[in-house]
């Protein structure tokens, strides 16, 4: 198949591109660096010519409500419109576990808006919601600093390796559309501190952790199971301890 990976040079996208190429597919890594801009539309129509599948893993680290909403809705509409013209038969988009349960102006609401655009587009689709990546735990923890203490929520995480998310996206992209949602998570569910503490320590950050039941997730109020799957989910093969050991070797 001809598969376009929007965001194909990033953490997840590059892994998806590599895996699909190994399987023998004709893969187009679409990103500004490869001449494809889903915001301006530059290069999108050409990239999608003859495409069977679009995998959208585009991302922008912005938390202000209007800019991030504008990014995801503009980018998604651009891909959907071009895909419709090109005859794309399956639109796959990466989202976040819990986005259907948490509403907060900013990143989460923007991802929810992206999901709605895809689901209502008329193009066969699959939404892949993933939990937080192991690779982002250090940045997450640093963002929870208050003076000389790290204050994580007492809520649960079930983080997953980026490679396992990429593997799930590859399987979905090469299968029939679900016109629905699947969720992907890591093999271990525990409180934030279980993962944040070791991730920071591995980077030399020895600040003490002080878990707080009232702490939110980047300004979003959460309860214990807000960020973990509530039902069936695809479970990644990589444990946090194995991933951590690989990073230090």
Coordinates of C-alpha atoms in Angstrom, one line a residue:
X1 CA 0.0 0.0 0.0
X2 CA 0.9 3.6 -0.3
X3 CA 0.8 5.1 3.2
X4 CA 1.3 8.7 4.1
X5 CA 2.6 9.4 7.6
X6 CA 1.8 13.0 8.6
X7 CA 4.4 13.9 11.3
X8 CA 6.6 11.2 9.9
X9 CA 9.9 12.6 11.1
X10 CA 8.9 12.8 14.8
X11 CA 9.3 10.5 17.8
X12 CA 6.4 8.2 16.8
X13 CA 6.2 9.0 13.1
X14 CA 9.8 8.1 12.3
X15 CA 9.2 4.7 13.9
X16 CA 6.0 4.1 12.0
X17 CA 7.7 5.0 8.7
X18 CA 10.6 2.7 9.4
X19 CA 8.4 -0.3 10.3
X20 CA 6.1 0.2 7.3
X21 CA 9.0 0.4 5.0
X22 CA 10.4 -2.9 6.4
X23 CA 7.1 -4.5 5.6
X24 CA 7.4 -3.4 2.0
X25 CA 4.9 -0.6 1.8
X26 CA 5.4 2.6 -0.2
X27 CA 5.7 5.1 2.6
X28 CA 5.7 8.9 2.5
X29 CA 7.0 10.7 5.6
X30 CA 5.1 14.0 5.4
X31 CA 6.4 16.9 7.5
X32 CA 7.6 20.5 7.0
X33 CA 11.1 19.2 6.7
X34 CA 10.1 17.0 3.8
X35 CA 8.2 19.7 2.0
X36 CA 4.7 19.0 3.4
X37 CA 3.0 21.5 5.6
X38 CA -0.5 20.6 6.9
X39 CA -1.1 24.2 8.2
X40 CA -0.4 26.1 5.0
X41 CA -1.3 23.1 2.8
X42 CA 2.0 23.2 1.0
X43 CA 2.8 19.9 -0.6
X44 CA -0.1 18.0 0.9
X45 CA -2.0 17.2 -2.3
X46 CA 1.1 15.9 -4.0
X47 CA 2.1 13.8 -1.0
X48 CA -1.4 12.2 -0.8
X49 CA -1.7 11.3 -4.5
X50 CA -2.4 7.6 -4.9
X51 CA -2.4 7.1 -1.1
X52 CA -4.4 4.3 0.4
X53 CA -3.9 5.2 4.0
X54 CA -3.1 8.4 6.0
X55 CA -1.6 8.0 9.5
X56 CA -1.7 11.4 11.4
X57 CA 0.7 11.7 14.2
X58 CA 1.3 15.5 13.8
X59 CA 1.8 17.4 17.0
X60 CA 2.5 20.8 18.5
X61 CA 3.5 21.5 22.1
X62 CA 1.3 24.5 22.7
X63 CA -1.0 24.8 25.7
X64 CA -2.8 28.1 24.9
X65 CA -6.4 27.2 23.9
X66 CA -6.8 29.1 20.7
X67 CA -3.4 28.4 19.0
X68 CA -3.5 24.6 19.8
X69 CA -7.1 24.3 18.7
X70 CA -6.3 26.1 15.5
X71 CA -3.3 23.9 14.9
X72 CA -5.1 20.5 15.2
X73 CA -8.3 21.6 13.4
X74 CA -6.5 23.2 10.5
X75 CA -4.0 20.4 10.1
X76 CA -6.7 17.7 10.4
X77 CA -9.1 19.4 7.9
X78 CA -6.2 19.8 5.4
X79 CA -5.4 16.1 5.6
X80 CA -9.0 15.0 5.4
X81 CA -9.8 17.3 2.5
X82 CA -6.8 16.2 0.5
X83 CA -7.4 12.6 1.4
X84 CA -11.0 12.8 0.1
X85 CA -9.7 14.2 -3.2
X86 CA -7.0 11.5 -3.4
X87 CA -9.4 8.6 -2.5
X88 CA -7.8 7.7 0.8
X89 CA -9.6 4.6 2.2
X90 CA -8.4 4.7 5.8
X91 CA -7.5 7.7 8.0
X92 CA -5.7 6.8 11.2
X93 CA -5.1 9.4 13.9
X94 CA -3.1 9.2 17.2
X95 CA -4.9 10.6 20.2
X96 CA -4.8 10.4 24.0
X97 CA -6.4 7.9 26.5
X98 CA -8.9 9.9 28.6
X99 CA -9.5 12.7 26.1
X100 CA -13.2 11.6 25.9
X101 CA -13.5 12.0 29.7
X102 CA -11.5 15.1 30.4
X103 CA -12.6 18.5 29.1
X104 CA -10.2 21.4 29.6
X105 CA -9.5 24.4 27.4
X106 CA -6.2 23.8 25.7
X107 CA -4.5 20.6 24.4
X108 CA -7.0 18.1 25.5
X109 CA -10.0 19.9 24.0
X110 CA -8.0 20.4 20.8
X111 CA -7.4 16.7 20.6
X112 CA -11.1 16.0 21.2
X113 CA -12.0 18.4 18.4
X114 CA -9.5 16.6 16.1
X115 CA -11.2 13.2 16.9
X116 CA -14.6 14.6 16.1
X117 CA -13.4 16.0 12.7
X118 CA -12.1 12.5 11.8
X119 CA -15.1 10.6 13.0
X120 CA -17.5 12.9 11.2
X121 CA -15.5 13.2 8.0
X122 CA -17.1 10.4 6.0
X123 CA -13.7 8.8 5.5
X124 CA -13.2 5.3 7.0
X125 CA -11.1 5.9 10.1
X126 CA -9.5 4.5 13.3
X127 CA -8.6 6.5 16.3
X128 CA -5.7 5.2 18.3
X129 CA -5.6 6.6 21.9
X130 CA -2.4 6.1 23.8
X131 CA -1.3 6.7 27.3
X132 CA 1.7 8.9 28.1
X133 CA 5.0 7.8 26.6
X134 CA 8.0 6.7 28.7
X135 CA 10.0 9.1 26.6
X136 CA 8.1 12.1 28.0
X137 CA 8.2 11.2 31.7
X138 CA 11.2 13.4 32.5
X139 CA 9.6 16.5 31.0
X140 CA 6.3 15.7 32.7
X141 CA 8.1 15.4 36.1
X142 CA 10.0 18.6 35.6
X143 CA 6.8 20.4 34.8
X144 CA 5.4 19.4 38.2
X145 CA 8.2 21.2 40.1
X146 CA 7.3 23.6 42.9
X147 CA 10.4 25.2 44.3
X148 CA 12.7 22.3 45.2
X149 CA 10.0 19.6 45.3
X150 CA 8.3 17.6 42.6
X151 CA 4.5 17.5 43.2
X152 CA 2.9 14.7 41.1
X153 CA -0.8 13.8 41.4
X154 CA -1.7 10.6 43.3
X155 CA -3.7 9.5 40.3
X156 CA -2.6 6.5 38.2
X157 CA -0.5 6.3 35.0
X158 CA -0.1 3.4 32.7
X159 CA 2.7 4.7 30.4
X160 CA 3.9 3.0 27.3
X161 CA 7.0 2.9 25.1
X162 CA 6.9 5.0 22.0
X163 CA 8.0 1.9 20.0
X164 CA 4.9 0.0 21.2
X165 CA 2.6 2.8 20.2
X166 CA 4.2 2.9 16.8
X167 CA 3.8 -0.9 16.4
X168 CA 0.1 -0.5 17.2
X169 CA -0.3 2.3 14.6
X170 CA 1.4 0.1 12.0
X171 CA -1.0 -2.8 12.7
X172 CA -4.0 -0.5 12.5
X173 CA -2.7 1.2 9.3
X174 CA -2.3 -2.2 7.5
X175 CA -5.7 -3.5 8.7
X176 CA -9.3 -2.6 7.8
X177 CA -10.7 0.6 9.3
X178 CA -12.6 0.2 12.6
X179 CA -14.7 3.4 12.4
X180 CA -14.0 3.5 16.1
X181 CA -11.4 3.7 18.8
X182 CA -8.7 1.4 20.2
X183 CA -6.6 2.2 23.2
X184 CA -2.9 1.5 23.8
X185 CA -1.2 1.4 27.2
X186 CA 1.8 0.0 29.0
X187 CA 1.9 -3.2 31.0
X188 CA 2.0 -1.6 34.5
X189 CA -0.5 0.7 36.1
X190 CA 0.7 2.6 39.2
X191 CA 0.7 6.1 40.8
X192 CA 2.6 8.9 39.0
X193 CA 5.4 8.8 41.5
X194 CA 6.3 5.2 40.5
X195 CA 7.4 6.4 37.1
X196 CA 8.2 10.1 37.5
X197 CA 10.7 9.5 40.4
X198 CA 13.0 7.0 38.6
X199 CA 12.7 8.9 35.3
X200 CA 14.0 12.1 36.9
X201 CA 16.6 10.3 39.0
X202 CA 18.0 8.7 35.8
X203 CA 18.7 12.2 34.5
X204 CA 20.4 13.2 37.7
X205 CA 17.3 15.1 39.2
X206 CA 17.2 14.0 42.9
X207 CA 14.5 16.4 44.0
X208 CA 12.1 14.7 46.5
X209 CA 8.6 13.8 45.4
X210 CA 5.6 15.0 47.4
X211 CA 2.5 13.4 45.8
X212 CA -0.7 15.5 46.2
X213 CA -4.2 14.2 45.7
X214 CA -5.2 17.7 44.6
X215 CA -2.5 18.1 42.0
X216 CA -3.8 18.3 38.4
X217 CA -2.3 17.2 35.1
X218 CA -0.8 20.4 33.6
X219 CA -3.8 22.3 35.0
X220 CA -6.4 19.7 34.3
X221 CA -8.2 18.3 37.4
X222 CA -8.0 14.5 37.4
X223 CA -9.1 11.6 39.5
X224 CA -7.4 8.3 40.0
X225 CA -8.4 6.7 36.6
X226 CA -8.6 9.7 34.4
X227 CA -5.5 8.9 32.3
X228 CA -5.7 5.1 32.1
X229 CA -7.9 2.8 30.0
X230 CA -11.2 1.9 31.6
X231 CA -11.9 -1.1 29.3
X232 CA -10.1 -3.3 26.9
X233 CA -6.8 -2.0 25.6
X234 CA -3.8 -3.2 23.6
X235 CA -1.0 -3.6 26.1
X236 CA 2.6 -2.8 25.1
X237 CA 5.3 -5.4 25.5
X238 CA 8.0 -3.1 27.0
X239 CA 8.0 -2.7 30.7
X240 CA 9.1 0.5 32.4
X241 CA 12.0 -1.2 34.1
X242 CA 13.2 -2.8 30.9
X243 CA 12.9 0.5 29.0
X244 CA 14.8 2.3 31.8
X245 CA 17.6 -0.2 31.8
X246 CA 17.9 0.1 28.0
X247 CA 18.3 3.9 28.3
X248 CA 21.1 3.6 30.8
X249 CA 23.0 0.9 28.9

